[in-house]
PDB file of C-alpha atoms in Angstrom:
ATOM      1  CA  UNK T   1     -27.783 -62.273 -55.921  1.00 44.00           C
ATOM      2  CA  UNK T   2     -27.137 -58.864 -54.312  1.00 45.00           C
ATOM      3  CA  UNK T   3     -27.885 -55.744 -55.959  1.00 49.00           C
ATOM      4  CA  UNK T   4     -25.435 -53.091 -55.178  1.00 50.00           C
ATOM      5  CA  UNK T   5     -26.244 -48.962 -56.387  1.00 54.00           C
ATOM      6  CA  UNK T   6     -23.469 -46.558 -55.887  1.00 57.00           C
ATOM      7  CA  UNK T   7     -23.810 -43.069 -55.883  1.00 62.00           C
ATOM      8  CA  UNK T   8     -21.308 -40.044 -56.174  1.00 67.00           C
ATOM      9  CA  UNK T   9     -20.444 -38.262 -52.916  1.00 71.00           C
ATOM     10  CA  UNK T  10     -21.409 -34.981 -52.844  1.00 68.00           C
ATOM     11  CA  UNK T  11     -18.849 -33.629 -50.320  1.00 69.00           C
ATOM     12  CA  UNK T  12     -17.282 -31.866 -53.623  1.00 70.00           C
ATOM     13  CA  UNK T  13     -20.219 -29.694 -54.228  1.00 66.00           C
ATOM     14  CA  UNK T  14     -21.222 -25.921 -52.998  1.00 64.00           C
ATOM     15  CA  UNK T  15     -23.111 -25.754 -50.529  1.00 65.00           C
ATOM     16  CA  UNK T  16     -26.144 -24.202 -52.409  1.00 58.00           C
ATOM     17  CA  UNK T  17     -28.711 -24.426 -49.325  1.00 59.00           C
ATOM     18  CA  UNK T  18     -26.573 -23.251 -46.516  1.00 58.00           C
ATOM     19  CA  UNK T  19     -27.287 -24.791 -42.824  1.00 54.00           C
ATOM     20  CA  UNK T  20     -29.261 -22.241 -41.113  1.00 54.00           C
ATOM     21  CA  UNK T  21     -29.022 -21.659 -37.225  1.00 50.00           C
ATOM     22  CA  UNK T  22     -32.963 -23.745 -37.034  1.00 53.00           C
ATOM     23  CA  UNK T  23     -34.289 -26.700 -35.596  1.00 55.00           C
ATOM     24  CA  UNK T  24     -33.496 -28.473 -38.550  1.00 55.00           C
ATOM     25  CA  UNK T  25     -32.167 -31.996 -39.742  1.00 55.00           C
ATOM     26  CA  UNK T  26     -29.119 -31.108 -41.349  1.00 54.00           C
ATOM     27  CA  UNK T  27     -27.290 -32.377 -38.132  1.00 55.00           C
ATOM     28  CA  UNK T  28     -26.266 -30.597 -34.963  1.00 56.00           C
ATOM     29  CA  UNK T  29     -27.072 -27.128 -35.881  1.00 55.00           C
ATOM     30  CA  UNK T  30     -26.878 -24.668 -32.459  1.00 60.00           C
ATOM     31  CA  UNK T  31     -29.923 -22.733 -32.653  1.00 62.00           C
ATOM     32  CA  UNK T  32     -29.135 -20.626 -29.974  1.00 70.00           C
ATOM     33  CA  UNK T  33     -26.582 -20.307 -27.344  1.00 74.00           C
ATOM     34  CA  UNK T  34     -26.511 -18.012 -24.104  1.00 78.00           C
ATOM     35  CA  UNK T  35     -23.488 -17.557 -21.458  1.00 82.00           C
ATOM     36  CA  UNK T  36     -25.074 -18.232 -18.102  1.00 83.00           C
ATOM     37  CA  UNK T  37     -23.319 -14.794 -16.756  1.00 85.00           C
ATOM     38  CA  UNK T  38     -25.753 -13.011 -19.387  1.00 83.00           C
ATOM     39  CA  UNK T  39     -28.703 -14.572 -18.012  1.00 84.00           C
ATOM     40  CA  UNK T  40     -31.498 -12.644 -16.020  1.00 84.00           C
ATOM     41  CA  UNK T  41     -30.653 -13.798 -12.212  1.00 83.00           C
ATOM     42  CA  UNK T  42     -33.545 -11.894 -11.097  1.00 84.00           C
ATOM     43  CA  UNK T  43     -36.863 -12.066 -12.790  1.00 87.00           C
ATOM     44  CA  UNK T  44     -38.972 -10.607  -9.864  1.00 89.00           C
ATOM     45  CA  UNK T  45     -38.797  -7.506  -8.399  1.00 88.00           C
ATOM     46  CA  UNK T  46     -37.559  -7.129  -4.610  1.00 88.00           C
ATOM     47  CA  UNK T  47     -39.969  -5.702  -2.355  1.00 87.00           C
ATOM     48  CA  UNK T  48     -39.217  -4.734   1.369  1.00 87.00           C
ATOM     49  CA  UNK T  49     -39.980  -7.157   3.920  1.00 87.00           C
ATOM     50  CA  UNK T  50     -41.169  -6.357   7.656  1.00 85.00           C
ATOM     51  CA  UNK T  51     -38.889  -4.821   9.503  1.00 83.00           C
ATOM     52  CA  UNK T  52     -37.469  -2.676   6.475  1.00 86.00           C
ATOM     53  CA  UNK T  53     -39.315   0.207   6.654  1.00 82.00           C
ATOM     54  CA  UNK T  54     -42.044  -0.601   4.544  1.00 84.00           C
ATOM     55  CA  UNK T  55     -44.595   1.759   3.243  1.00 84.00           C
ATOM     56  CA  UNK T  56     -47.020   0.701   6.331  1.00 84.00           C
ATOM     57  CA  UNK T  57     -44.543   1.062   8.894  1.00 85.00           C
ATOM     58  CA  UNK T  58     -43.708   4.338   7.756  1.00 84.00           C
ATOM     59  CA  UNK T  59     -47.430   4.944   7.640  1.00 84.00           C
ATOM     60  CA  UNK T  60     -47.565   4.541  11.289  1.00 85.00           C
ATOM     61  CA  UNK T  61     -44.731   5.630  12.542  1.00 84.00           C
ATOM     62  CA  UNK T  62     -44.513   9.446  13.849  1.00 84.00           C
ATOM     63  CA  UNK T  63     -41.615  10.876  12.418  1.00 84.00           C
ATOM     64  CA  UNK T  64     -42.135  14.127  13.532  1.00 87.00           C
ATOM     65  CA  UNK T  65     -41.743  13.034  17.450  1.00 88.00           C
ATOM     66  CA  UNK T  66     -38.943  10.351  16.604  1.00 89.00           C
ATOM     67  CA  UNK T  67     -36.502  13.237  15.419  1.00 89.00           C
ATOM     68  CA  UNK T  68     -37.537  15.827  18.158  1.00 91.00           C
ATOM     69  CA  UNK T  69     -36.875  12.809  20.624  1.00 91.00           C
ATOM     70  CA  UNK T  70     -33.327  12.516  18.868  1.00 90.00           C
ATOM     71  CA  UNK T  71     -32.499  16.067  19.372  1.00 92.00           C
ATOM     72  CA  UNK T  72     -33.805  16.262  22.677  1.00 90.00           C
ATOM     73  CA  UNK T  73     -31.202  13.134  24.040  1.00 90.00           C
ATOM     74  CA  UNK T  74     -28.433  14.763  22.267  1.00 90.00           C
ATOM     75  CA  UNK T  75     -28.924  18.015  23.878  1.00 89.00           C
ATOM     76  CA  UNK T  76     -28.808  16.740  27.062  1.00 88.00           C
ATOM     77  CA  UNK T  77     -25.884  14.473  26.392  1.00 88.00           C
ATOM     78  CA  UNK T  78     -24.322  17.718  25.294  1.00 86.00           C
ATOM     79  CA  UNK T  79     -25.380  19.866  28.248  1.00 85.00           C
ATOM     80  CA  UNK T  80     -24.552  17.046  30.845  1.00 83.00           C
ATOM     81  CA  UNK T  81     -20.896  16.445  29.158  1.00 80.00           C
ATOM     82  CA  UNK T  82     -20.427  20.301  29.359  1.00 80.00           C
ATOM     83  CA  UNK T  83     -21.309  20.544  33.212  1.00 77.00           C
ATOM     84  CA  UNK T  84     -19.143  17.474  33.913  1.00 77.00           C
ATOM     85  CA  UNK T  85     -16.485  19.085  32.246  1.00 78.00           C
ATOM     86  CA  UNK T  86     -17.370  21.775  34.337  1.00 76.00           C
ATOM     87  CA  UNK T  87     -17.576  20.445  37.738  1.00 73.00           C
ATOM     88  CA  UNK T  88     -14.129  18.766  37.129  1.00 75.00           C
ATOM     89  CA  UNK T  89     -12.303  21.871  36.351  1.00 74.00           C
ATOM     90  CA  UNK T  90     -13.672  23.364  39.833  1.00 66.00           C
ATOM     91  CA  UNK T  91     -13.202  20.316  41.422  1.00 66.00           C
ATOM     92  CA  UNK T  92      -9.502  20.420  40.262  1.00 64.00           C
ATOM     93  CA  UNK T  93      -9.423  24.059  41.417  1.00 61.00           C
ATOM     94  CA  UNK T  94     -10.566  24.302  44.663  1.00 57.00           C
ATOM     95  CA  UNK T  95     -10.033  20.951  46.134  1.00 56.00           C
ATOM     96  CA  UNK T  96      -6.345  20.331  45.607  1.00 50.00           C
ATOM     97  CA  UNK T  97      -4.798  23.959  45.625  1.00 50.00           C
ATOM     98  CA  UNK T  98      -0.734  23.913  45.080  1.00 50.00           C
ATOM     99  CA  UNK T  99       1.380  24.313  47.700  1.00 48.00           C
ATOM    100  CA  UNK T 100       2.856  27.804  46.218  1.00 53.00           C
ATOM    101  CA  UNK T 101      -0.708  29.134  46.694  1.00 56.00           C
ATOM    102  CA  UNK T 102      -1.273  27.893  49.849  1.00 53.00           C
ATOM    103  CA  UNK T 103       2.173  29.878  50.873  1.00 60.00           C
ATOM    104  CA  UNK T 104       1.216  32.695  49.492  1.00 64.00           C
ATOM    105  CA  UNK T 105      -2.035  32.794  51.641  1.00 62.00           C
ATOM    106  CA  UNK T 106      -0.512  32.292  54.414  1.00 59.00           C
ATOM    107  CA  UNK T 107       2.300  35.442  53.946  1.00 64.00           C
ATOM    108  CA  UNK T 108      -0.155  37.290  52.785  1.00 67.00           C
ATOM    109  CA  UNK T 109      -2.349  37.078  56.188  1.00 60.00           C
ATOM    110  CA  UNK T 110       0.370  37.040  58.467  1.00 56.00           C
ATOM    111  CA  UNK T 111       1.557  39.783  56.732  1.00 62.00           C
ATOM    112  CA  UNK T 112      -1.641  42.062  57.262  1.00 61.00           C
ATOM    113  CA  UNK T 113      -1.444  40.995  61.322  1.00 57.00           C
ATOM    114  CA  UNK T 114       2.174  41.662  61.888  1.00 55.00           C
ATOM    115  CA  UNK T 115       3.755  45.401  62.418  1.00 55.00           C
ATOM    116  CA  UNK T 116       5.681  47.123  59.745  1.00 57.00           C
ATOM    117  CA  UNK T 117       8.577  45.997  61.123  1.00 57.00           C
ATOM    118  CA  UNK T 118       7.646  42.315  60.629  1.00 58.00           C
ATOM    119  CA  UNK T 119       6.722  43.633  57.063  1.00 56.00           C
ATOM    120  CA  UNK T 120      10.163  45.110  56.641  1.00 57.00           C
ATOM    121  CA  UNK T 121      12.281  41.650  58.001  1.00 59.00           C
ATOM    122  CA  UNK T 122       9.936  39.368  56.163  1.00 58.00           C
ATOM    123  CA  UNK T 123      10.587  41.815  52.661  1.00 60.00           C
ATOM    124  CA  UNK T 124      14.632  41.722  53.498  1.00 59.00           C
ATOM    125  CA  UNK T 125      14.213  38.034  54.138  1.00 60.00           C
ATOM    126  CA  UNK T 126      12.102  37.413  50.559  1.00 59.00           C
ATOM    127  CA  UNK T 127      14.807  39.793  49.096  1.00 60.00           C
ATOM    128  CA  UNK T 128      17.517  37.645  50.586  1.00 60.00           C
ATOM    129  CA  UNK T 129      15.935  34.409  49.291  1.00 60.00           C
ATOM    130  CA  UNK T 130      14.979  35.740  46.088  1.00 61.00           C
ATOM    131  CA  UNK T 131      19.263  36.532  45.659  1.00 61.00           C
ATOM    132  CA  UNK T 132      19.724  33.435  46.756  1.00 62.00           C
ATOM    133  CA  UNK T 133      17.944  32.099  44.033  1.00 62.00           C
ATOM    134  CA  UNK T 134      18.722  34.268  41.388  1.00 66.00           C
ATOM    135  CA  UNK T 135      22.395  33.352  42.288  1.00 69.00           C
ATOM    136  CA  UNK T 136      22.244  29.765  41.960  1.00 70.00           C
ATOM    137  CA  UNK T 137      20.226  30.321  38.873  1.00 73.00           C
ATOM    138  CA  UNK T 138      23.080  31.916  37.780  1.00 76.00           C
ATOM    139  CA  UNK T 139      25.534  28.949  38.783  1.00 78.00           C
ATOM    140  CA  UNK T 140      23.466  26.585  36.838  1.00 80.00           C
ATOM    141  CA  UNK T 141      23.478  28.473  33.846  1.00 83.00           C
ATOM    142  CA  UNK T 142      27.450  29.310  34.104  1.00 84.00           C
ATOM    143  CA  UNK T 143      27.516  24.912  34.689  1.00 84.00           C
ATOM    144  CA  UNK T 144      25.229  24.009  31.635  1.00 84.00           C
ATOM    145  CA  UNK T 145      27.158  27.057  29.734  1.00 86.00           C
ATOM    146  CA  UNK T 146      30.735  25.493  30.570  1.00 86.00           C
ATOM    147  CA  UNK T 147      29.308  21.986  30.021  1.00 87.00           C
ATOM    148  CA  UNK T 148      28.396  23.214  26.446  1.00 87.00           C
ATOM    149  CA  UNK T 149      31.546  24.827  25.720  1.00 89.00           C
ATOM    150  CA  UNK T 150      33.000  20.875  26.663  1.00 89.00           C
ATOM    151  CA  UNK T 151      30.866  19.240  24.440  1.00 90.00           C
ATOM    152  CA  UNK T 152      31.624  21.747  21.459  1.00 89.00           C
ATOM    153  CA  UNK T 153      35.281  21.430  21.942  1.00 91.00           C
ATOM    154  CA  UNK T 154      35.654  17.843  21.886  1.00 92.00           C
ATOM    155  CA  UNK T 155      32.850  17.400  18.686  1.00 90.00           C
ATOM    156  CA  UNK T 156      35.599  19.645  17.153  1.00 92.00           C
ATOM    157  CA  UNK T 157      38.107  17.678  18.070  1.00 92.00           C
ATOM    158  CA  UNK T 158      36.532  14.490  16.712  1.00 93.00           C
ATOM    159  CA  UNK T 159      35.870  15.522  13.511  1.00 92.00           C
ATOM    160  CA  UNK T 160      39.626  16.685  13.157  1.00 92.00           C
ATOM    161  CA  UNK T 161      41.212  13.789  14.230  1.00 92.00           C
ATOM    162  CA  UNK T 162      38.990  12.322  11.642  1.00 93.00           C
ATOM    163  CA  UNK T 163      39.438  14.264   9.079  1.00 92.00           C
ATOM    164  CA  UNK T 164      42.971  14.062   9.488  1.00 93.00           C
ATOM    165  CA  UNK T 165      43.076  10.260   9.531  1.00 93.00           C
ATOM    166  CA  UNK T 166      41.604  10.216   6.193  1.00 93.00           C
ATOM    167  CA  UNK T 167      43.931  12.220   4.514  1.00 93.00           C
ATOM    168  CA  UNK T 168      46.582  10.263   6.339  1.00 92.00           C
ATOM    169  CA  UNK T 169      45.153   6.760   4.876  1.00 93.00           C
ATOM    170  CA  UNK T 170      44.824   8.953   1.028  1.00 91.00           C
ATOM    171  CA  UNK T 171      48.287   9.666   1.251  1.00 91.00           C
ATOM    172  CA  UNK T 172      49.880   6.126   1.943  1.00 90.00           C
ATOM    173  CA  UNK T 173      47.432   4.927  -0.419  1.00 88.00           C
ATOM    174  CA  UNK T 174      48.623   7.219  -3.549  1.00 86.00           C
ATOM    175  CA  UNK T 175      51.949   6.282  -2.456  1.00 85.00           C
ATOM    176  CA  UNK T 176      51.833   2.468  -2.366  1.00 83.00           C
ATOM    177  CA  UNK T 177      50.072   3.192  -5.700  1.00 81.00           C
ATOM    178  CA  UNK T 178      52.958   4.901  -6.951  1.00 78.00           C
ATOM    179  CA  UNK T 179      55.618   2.492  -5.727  1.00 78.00           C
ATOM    180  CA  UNK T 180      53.884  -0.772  -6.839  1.00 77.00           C
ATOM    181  CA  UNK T 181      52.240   0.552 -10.095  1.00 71.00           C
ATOM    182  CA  UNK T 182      53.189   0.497 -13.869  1.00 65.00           C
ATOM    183  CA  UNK T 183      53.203   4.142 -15.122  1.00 63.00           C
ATOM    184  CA  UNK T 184      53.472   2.846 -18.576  1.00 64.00           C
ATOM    185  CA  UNK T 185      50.060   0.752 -18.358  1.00 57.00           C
ATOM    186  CA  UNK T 186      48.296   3.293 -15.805  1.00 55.00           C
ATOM    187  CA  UNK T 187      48.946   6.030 -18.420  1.00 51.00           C
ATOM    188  CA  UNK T 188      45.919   7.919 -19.576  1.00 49.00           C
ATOM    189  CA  UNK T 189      44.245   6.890 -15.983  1.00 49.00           C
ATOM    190  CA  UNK T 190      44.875   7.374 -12.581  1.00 50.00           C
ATOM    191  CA  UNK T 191      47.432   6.496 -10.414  1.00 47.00           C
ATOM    192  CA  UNK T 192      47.314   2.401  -9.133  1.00 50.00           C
ATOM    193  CA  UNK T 193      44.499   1.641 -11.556  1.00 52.00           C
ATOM    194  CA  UNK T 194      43.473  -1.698 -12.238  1.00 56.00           C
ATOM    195  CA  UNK T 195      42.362  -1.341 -15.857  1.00 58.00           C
ATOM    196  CA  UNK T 196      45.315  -2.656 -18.102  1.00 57.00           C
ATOM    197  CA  UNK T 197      43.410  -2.846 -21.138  1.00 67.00           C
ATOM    198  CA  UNK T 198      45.109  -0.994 -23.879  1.00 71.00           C
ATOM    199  CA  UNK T 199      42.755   0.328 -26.642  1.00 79.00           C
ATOM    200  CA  UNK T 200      43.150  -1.097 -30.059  1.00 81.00           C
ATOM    201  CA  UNK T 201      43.897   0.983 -33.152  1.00 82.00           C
ATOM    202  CA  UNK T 202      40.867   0.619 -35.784  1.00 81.00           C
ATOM    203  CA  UNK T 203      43.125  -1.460 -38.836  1.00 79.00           C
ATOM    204  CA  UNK T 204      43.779  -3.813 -35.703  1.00 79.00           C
ATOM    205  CA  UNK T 205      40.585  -5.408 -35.667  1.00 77.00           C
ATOM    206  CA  UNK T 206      40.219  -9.077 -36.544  1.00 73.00           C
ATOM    207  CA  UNK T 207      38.873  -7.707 -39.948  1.00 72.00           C
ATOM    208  CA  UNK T 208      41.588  -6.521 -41.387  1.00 72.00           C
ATOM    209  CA  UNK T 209      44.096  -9.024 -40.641  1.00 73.00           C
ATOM    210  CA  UNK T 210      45.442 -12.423 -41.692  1.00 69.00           C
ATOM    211  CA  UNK T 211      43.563 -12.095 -45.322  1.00 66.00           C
ATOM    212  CA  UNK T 212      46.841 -13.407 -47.213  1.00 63.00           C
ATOM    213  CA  UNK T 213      47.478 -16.113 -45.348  1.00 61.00           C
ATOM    214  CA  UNK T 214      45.834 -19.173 -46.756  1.00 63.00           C
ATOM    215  CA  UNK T 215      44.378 -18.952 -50.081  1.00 63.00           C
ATOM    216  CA  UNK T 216      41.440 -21.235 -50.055  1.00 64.00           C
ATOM    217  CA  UNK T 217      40.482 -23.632 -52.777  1.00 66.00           C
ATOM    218  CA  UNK T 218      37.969 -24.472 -54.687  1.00 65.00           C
ATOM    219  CA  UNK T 219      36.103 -28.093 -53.214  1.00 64.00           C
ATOM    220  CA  UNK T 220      34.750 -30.196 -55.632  1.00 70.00           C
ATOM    221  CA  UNK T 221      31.605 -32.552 -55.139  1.00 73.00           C
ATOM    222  CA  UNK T 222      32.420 -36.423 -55.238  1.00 78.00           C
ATOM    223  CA  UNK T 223      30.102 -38.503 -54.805  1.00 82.00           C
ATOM    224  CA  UNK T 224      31.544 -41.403 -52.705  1.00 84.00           C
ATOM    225  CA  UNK T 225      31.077 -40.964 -48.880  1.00 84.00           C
ATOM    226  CA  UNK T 226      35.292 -42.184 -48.630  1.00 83.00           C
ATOM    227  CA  UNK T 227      36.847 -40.062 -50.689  1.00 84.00           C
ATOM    228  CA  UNK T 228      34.638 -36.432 -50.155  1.00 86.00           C
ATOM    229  CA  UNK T 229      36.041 -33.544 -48.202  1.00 85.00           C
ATOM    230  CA  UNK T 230      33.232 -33.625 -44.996  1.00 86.00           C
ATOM    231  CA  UNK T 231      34.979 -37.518 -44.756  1.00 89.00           C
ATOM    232  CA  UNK T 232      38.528 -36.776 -44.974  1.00 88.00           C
ATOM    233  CA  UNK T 233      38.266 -33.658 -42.445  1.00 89.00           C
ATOM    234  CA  UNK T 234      36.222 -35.686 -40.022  1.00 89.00           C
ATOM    235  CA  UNK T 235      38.937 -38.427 -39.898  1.00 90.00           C
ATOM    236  CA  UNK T 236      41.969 -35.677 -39.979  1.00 89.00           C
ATOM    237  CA  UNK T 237      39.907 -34.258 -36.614  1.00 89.00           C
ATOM    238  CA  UNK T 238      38.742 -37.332 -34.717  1.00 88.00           C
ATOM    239  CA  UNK T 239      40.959 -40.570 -35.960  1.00 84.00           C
ATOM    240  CA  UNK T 240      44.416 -39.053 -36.347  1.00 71.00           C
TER     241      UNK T 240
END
């Protein structure tokens, strides 16, 4: 013979003793949880290693002397940038002179040898040249001048023609419009539109008409699927 007990579950009952977050035996309590993004990473403190400066190092270092040694190189860096600069611009200067300049040597030494008459030839001659040049100046700018007055005209003359072939193209447009175009549906717009809608009047709305029409009837319920309304319209629809 067995002996069997049964007892009452007490699922039904208040939880009097509530399950605290301990290392207890009331099951799989969580006595603590922690993201692992809001754990310490580091638990030591960093300290320089050798070659970072460390307090040593800059114990024996002599900082004094390092920045004085600084300044010194960039001073002469400076200084030796400014006298290259320097010996370039004279280089520039002296050893490749223009050819006006050279000229202009020369006249001036022959013209301190030579006799006043030389002086007076060589001035008639500059004088000469220089109207030479002033005239063909003078040419060129009369050329570029004319050239200008060209350009203008025809720019002119371009936007006219195009100006004029636009209103030509409006004007057979408004009048194919007219010739092929309903004035009775284009009324109230402009001339060859496309919009032939004509605006409704408010008691023409779906709303307001075809109310007397049909006079609906009352459907009664039967209860046999043969003889009820949802049959008889379904076969009226989809047999007949």
């Amino acid at each position: 013979f067995f002996c069997c007990t049964r007892s009452m579950t007490t699922a039904h009952r208040p939880t009097w003793d509530p399950a605290m977050a301990t290392n207890s035996s009331r099951g799989t309590a969580i006595s603590q949880q922690t993201c692992a993004r809001d754990q310490p990473a580091q638990l030591d403190m960093k300290l320089r290693q050798d070659g970072q400066d460390t307090s040593e190092e800059v114990r024996r270092r002599n900082l004094r002397e390092e920045l004085e040694e600084r300044e010194n190189k960039h001073y002469a860096k400076r200084k030796r940038g400014d006298e290259d600069k320097r010996l370039e611009s004279k280089r520039i200067k002296y050893e490749k002179p223009t050819v006006p300049s050279v000229t202009k040597t020369i006249e001036r030494k022959y013209q301190n040898i030579d006799a006043d008459d030389e002086d007076e030839s060589e001035n008639d001659s500059e004088d000469e040249s220089d109207d030479d040049d002033s005239d063909e100046e003078s040419d060129d700018e009369e050329e570029l001048m004319k050239e200008l007055e060209k350009i203008r005209k025809e720019r002119m003359q371009e936007q006219q023609r195009q100006q004029e072939k636009k209103e030509k193209e409006r004007e057979e447009k408004n009048n194919q419009a007219l010739l092929t175009s309903n004035p009775l549906i284009s009324m109230g717009g402009d001339v060859g539109g496309d919009d032939y809608s004509v605006e409704k009047k408010w008691w023409q709305d779906t709303v307001f008409r075809n109310q007397a029409k049909e006079i609906q009837q009352d459907e009664s319920f039967i209860n046999d699927s043969l003889r009820n309304s949802f049959h008889r319209k379904f076969m009226e629809k989809y047999i007949k």
